[in-house]
CSV table of C-alpha atoms (C1' of nucleotides) in Angstrom, one decimal:
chain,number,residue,atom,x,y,z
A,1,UNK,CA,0.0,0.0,0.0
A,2,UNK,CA,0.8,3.6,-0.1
A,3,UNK,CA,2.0,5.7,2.9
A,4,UNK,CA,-1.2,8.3,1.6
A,5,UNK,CA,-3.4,7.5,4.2
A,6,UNK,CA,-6.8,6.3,2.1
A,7,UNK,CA,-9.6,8.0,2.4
A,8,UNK,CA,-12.1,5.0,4.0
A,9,UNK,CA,-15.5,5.4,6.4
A,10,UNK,CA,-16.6,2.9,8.1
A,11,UNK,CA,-19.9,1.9,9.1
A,12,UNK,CA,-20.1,-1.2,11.0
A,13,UNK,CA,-17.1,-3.0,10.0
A,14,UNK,CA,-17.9,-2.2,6.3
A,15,UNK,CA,-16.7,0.4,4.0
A,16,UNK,CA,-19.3,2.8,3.9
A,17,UNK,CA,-19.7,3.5,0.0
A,18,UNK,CA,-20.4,-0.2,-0.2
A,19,UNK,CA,-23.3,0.1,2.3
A,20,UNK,CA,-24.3,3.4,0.1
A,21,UNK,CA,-24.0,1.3,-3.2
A,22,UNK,CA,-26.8,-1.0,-2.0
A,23,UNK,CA,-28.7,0.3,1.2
A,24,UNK,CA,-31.4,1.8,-0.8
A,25,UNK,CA,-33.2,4.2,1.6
A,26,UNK,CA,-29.9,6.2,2.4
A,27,UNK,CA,-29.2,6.4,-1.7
A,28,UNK,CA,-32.7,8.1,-2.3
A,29,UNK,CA,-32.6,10.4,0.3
A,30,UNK,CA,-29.3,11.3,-0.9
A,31,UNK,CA,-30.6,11.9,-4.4
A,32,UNK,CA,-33.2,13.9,-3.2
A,33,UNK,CA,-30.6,16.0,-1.4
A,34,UNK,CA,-28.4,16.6,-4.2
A,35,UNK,CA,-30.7,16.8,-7.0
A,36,UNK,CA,-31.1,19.3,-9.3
A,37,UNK,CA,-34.0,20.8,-7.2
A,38,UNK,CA,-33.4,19.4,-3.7
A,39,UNK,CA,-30.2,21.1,-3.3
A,40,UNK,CA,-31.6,24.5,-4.3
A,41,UNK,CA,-35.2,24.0,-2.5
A,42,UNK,CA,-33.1,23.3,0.9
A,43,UNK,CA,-30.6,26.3,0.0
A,44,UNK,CA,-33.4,29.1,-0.7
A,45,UNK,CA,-35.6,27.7,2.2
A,46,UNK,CA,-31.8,28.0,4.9
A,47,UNK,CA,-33.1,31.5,4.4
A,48,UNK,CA,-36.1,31.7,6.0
A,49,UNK,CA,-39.9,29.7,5.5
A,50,UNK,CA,-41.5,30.8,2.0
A,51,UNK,CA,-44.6,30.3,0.1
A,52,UNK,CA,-45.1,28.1,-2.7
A,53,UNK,CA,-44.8,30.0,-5.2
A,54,UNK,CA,-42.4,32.7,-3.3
A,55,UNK,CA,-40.5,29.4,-3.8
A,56,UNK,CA,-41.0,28.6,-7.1
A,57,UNK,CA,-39.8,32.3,-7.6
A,58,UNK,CA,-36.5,31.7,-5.7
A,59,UNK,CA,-35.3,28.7,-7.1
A,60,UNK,CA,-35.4,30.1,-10.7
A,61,UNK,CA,-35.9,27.7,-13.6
A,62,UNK,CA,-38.4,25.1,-11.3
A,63,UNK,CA,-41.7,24.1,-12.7
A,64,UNK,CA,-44.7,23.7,-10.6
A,65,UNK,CA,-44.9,19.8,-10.8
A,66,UNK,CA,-40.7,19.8,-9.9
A,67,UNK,CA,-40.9,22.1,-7.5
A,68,UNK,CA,-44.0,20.0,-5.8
A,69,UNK,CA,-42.3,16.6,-5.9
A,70,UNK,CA,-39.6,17.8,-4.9
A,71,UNK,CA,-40.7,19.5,-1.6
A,72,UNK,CA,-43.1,16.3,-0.9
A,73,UNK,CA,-40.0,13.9,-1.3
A,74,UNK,CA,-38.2,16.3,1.3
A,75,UNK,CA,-41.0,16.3,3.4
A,76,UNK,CA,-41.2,12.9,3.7
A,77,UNK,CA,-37.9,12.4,4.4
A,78,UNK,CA,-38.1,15.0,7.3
A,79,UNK,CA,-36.0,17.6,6.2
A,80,UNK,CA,-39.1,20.0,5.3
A,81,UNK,CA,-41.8,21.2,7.1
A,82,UNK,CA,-45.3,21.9,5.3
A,83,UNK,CA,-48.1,24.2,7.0
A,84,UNK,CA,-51.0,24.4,5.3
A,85,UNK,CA,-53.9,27.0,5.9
A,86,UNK,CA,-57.0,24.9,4.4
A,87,UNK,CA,-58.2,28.6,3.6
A,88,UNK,CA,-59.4,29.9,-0.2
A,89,UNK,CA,-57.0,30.7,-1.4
A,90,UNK,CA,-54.9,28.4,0.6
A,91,UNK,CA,-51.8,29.2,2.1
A,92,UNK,CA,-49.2,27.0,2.4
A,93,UNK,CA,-45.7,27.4,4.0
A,94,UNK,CA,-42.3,25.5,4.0
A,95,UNK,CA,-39.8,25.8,6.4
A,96,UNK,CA,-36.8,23.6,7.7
A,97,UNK,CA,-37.0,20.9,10.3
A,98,UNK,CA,-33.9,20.6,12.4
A,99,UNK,CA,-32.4,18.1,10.6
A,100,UNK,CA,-33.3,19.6,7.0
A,101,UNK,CA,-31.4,22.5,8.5
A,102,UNK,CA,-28.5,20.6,9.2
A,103,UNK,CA,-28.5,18.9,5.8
A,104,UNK,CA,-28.7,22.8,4.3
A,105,UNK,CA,-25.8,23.5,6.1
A,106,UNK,CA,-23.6,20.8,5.0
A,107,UNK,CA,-24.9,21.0,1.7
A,108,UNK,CA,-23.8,24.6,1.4
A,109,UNK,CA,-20.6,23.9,2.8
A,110,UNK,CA,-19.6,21.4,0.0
A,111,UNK,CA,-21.3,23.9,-2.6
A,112,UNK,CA,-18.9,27.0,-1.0
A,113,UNK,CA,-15.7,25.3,-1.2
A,114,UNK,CA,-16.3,24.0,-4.5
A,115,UNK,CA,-17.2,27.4,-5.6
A,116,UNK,CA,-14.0,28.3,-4.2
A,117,UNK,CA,-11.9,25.6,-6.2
A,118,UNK,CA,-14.1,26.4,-9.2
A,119,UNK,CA,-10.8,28.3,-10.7
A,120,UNK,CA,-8.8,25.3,-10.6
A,121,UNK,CA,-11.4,23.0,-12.1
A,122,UNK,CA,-11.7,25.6,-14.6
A,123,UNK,CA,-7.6,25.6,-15.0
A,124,UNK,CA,-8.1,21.9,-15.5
A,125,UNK,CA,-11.0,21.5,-18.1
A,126,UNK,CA,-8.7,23.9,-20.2
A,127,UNK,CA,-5.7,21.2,-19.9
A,128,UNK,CA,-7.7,18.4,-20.5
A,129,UNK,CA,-9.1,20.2,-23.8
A,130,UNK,CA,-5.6,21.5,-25.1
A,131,UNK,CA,-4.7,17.8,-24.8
A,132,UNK,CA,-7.6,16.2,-26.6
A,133,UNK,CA,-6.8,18.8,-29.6
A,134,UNK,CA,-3.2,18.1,-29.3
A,135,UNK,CA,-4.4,14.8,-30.9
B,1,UNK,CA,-37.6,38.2,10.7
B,2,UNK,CA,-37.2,35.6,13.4
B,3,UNK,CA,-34.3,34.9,16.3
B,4,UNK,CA,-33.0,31.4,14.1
B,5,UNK,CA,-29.9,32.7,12.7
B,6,UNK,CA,-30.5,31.8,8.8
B,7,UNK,CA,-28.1,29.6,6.4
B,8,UNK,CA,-27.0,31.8,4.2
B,9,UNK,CA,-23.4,31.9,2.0
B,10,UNK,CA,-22.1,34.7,0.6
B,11,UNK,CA,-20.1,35.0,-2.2
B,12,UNK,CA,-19.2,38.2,-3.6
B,13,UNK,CA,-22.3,39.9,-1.8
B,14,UNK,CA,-25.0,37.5,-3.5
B,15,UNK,CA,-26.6,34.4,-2.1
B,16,UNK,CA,-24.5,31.6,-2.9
B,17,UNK,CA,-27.4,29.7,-4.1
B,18,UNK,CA,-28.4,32.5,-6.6
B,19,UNK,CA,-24.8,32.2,-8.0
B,20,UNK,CA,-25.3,28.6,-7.8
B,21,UNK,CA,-28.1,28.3,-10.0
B,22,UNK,CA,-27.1,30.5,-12.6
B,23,UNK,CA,-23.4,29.9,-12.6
B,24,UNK,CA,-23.2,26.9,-15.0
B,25,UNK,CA,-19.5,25.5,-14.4
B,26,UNK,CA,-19.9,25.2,-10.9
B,27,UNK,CA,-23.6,23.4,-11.7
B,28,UNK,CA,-22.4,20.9,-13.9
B,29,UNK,CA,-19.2,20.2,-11.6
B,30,UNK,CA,-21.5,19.6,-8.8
B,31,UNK,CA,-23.5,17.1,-10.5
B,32,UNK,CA,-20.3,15.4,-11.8
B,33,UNK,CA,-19.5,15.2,-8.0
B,34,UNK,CA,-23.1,14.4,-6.7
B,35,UNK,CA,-24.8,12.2,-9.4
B,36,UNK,CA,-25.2,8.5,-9.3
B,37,UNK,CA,-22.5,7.1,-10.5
B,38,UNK,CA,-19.9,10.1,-9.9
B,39,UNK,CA,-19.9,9.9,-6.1
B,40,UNK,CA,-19.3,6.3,-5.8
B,41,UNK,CA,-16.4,6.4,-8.2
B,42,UNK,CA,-14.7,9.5,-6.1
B,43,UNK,CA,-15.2,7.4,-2.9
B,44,UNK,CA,-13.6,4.2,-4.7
B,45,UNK,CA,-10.7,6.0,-5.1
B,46,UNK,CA,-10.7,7.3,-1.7
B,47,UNK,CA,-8.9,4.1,-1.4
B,48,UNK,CA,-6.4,4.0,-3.4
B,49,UNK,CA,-5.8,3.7,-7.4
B,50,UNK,CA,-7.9,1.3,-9.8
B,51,UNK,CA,-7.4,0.0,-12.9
B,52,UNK,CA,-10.5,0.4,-15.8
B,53,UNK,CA,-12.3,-3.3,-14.7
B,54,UNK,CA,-11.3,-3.5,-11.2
B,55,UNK,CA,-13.1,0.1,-10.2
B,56,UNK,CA,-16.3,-1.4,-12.6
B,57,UNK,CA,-16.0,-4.3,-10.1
B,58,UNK,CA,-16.1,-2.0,-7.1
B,59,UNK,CA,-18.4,0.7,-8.3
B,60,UNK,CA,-21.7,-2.5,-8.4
B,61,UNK,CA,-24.2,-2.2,-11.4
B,62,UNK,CA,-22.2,0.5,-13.3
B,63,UNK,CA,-22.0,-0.1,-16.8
B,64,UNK,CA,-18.9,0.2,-19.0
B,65,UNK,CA,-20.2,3.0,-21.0
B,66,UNK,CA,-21.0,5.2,-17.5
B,67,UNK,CA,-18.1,4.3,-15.8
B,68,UNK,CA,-15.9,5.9,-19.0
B,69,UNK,CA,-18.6,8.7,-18.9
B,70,UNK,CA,-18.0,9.3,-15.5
B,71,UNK,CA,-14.6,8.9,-15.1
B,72,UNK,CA,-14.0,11.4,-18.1
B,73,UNK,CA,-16.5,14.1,-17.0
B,74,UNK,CA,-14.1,14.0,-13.3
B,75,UNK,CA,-10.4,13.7,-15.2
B,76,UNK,CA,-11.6,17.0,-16.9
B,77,UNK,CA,-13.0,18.6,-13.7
B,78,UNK,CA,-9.5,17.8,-12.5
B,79,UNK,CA,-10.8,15.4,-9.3
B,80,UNK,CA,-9.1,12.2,-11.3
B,81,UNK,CA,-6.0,11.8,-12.8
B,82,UNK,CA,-5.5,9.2,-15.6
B,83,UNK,CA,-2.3,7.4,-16.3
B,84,UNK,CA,-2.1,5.2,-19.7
B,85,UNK,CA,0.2,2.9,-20.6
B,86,UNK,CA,0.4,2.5,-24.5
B,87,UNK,CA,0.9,-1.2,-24.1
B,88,UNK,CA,-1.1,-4.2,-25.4
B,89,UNK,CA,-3.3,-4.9,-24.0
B,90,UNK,CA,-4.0,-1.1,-22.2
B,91,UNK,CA,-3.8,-0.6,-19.4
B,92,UNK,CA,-4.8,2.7,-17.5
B,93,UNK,CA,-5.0,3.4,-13.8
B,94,UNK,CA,-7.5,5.6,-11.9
B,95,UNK,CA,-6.2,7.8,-9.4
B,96,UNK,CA,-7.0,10.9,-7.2
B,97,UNK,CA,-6.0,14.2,-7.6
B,98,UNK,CA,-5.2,16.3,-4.7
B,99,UNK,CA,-8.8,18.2,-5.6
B,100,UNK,CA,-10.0,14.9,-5.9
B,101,UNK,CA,-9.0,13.6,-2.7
B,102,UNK,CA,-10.4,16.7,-0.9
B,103,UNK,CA,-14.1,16.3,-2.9
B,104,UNK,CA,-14.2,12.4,-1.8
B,105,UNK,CA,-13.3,13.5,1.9
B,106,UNK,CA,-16.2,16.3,2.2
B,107,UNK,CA,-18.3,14.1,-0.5
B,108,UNK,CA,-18.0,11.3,2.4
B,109,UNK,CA,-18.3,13.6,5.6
B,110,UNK,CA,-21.6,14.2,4.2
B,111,UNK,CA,-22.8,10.6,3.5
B,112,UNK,CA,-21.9,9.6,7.1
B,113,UNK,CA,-23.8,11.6,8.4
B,114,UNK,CA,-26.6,10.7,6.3
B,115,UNK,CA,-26.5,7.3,7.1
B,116,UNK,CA,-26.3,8.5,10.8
B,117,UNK,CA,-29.3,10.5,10.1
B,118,UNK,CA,-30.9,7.8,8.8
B,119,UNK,CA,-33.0,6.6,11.3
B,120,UNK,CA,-34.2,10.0,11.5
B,121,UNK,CA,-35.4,10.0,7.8
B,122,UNK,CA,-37.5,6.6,7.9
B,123,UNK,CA,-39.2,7.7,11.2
B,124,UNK,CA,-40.1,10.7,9.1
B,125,UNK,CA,-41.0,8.6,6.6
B,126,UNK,CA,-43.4,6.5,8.9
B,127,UNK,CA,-44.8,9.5,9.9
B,128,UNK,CA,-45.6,10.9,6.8
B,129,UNK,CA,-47.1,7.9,5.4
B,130,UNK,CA,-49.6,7.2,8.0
B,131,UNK,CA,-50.5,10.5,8.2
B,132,UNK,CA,-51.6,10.2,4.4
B,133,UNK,CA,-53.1,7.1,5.0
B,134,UNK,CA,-55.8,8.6,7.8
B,135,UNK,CA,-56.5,11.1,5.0
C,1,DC,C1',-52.9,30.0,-4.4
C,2,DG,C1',-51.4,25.4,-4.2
C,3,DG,C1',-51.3,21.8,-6.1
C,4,DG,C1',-53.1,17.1,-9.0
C,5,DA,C1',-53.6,14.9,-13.6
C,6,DT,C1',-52.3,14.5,-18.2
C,7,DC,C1',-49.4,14.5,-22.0
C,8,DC,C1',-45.2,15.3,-24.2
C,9,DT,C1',-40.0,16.0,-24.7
C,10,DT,C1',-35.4,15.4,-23.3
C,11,DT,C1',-31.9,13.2,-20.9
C,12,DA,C1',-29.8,9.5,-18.3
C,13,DG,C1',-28.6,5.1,-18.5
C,14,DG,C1',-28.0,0.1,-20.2
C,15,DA,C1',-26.8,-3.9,-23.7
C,16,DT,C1',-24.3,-5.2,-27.2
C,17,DA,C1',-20.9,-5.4,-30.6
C,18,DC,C1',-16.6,-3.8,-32.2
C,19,DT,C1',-11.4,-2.0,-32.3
C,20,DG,C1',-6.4,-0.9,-31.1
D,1,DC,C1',-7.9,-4.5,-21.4
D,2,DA,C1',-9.9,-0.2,-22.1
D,3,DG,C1',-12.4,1.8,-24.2
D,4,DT,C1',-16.0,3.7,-28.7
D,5,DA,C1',-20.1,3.5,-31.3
D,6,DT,C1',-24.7,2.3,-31.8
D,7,DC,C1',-29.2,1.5,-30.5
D,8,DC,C1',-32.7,1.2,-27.3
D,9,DT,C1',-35.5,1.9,-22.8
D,10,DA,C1',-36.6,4.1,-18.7
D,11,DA,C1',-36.8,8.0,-16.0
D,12,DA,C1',-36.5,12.9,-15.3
D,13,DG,C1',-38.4,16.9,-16.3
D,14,DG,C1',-41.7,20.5,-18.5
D,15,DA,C1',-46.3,22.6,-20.4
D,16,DT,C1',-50.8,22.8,-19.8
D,17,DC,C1',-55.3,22.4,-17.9
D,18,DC,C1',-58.1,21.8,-14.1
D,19,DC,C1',-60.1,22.0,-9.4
D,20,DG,C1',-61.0,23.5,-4.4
DNA sequence: CGGGATCCTTTAGGATACTG
DNA sequence: CAGTATCCTAAAGGATCCCG
């Protein structure tokens, strides 16, 4: 082996990725944290509770029937909180639960510092691309 | 407003996220780093280098074509570095990069604690279910 | 206003065969 | 062995209409 320590976590005597691979509750709730929408939803929602279509107005680009699967799978999993006046017009809000708040955080974190390395990925895409038309 | 300090990340005065969602790079970086098949890879490496076949072994139910996919989208991110040999037969070995190794570490601080979370999520779950059910 | 239902398009992903 | 190319299916996602 190399003296590089190797980057392992361990979860029960197993290497976690390998519980990940197959343990399918903890891959779906991971999707719906890092998805395309989930990500966003738990970003813009770190701010403060909102409205669904104050919502659908801060994550930019979301359609209805995105934006409304993607806050019930969030839901679900506990990470969102839904409040809904059964008035006309109804009025629904979303807010984080403690641990959706948690997940924002750590999500933001990971999005921060690679917005910070962003110049070197950058640097790279351009090596890798002066390469492929060197041949 | 209310006494809950909120998330918030600043970058340059704006809301992270705002930059997030418009900011394309960084976008299709993170989904390099956060899709299916993209995550696993990263955290294979964590533990050292692979060769083509023996990552597709360790990365379960990946196909050829997505492992390549994959594996390319990262090298040109700059998370993976590729070494060839122009032997036959080929042979090419999968390593981390320094960025790369730093990704799988924070990519992997934030699955653990999803799976320690976990329990959390399919309580939630339960939760939710029966509640739709009495509706 | 907050969705549900429906239909349609686009993308992700897989199987297989082939090549240096 | 390490891919590429091709073709196909499944799933994500979007537009629209509708209702309470």
């Amino acid at each position: 082996m190399d003296e590089q320590a190797t980057i392992q976590g361990e979860e029960h005597g197993r290497l976690i990725y390998d519980v990940f691979a197959r343990n399918c509750p903890s891959r779906e709730t991971w999707g719906h944290l890092t998805g395309r929408w989930g990500t966003l939803a738990l970003l813009a929602l770190g701010e403060g509770s909102y409205r669904f279509n104050a919502l659908r107005r801060k994550v930019d680009g979301v359609s209805e029937k995105m934006l409304a699967q993607t806050l019930q799978a969030l839901e679900r999993d506990g990470m969102i909180h839904r409040e809904a006046q059964h008035t006309i017009p109804p009025r629904v809000e979303y807010s984080l639960t403690p641990l959706g708040r948690e997940a924002a955080r750590r999500l933001l974190g990971l999005i921060e510092w690679l917005e910070e390395e962003m110049p070197r990925v950058v640097e790279a895409r351009g090596r890798y691309d002066q390469a492929k038309n060197d041949a």
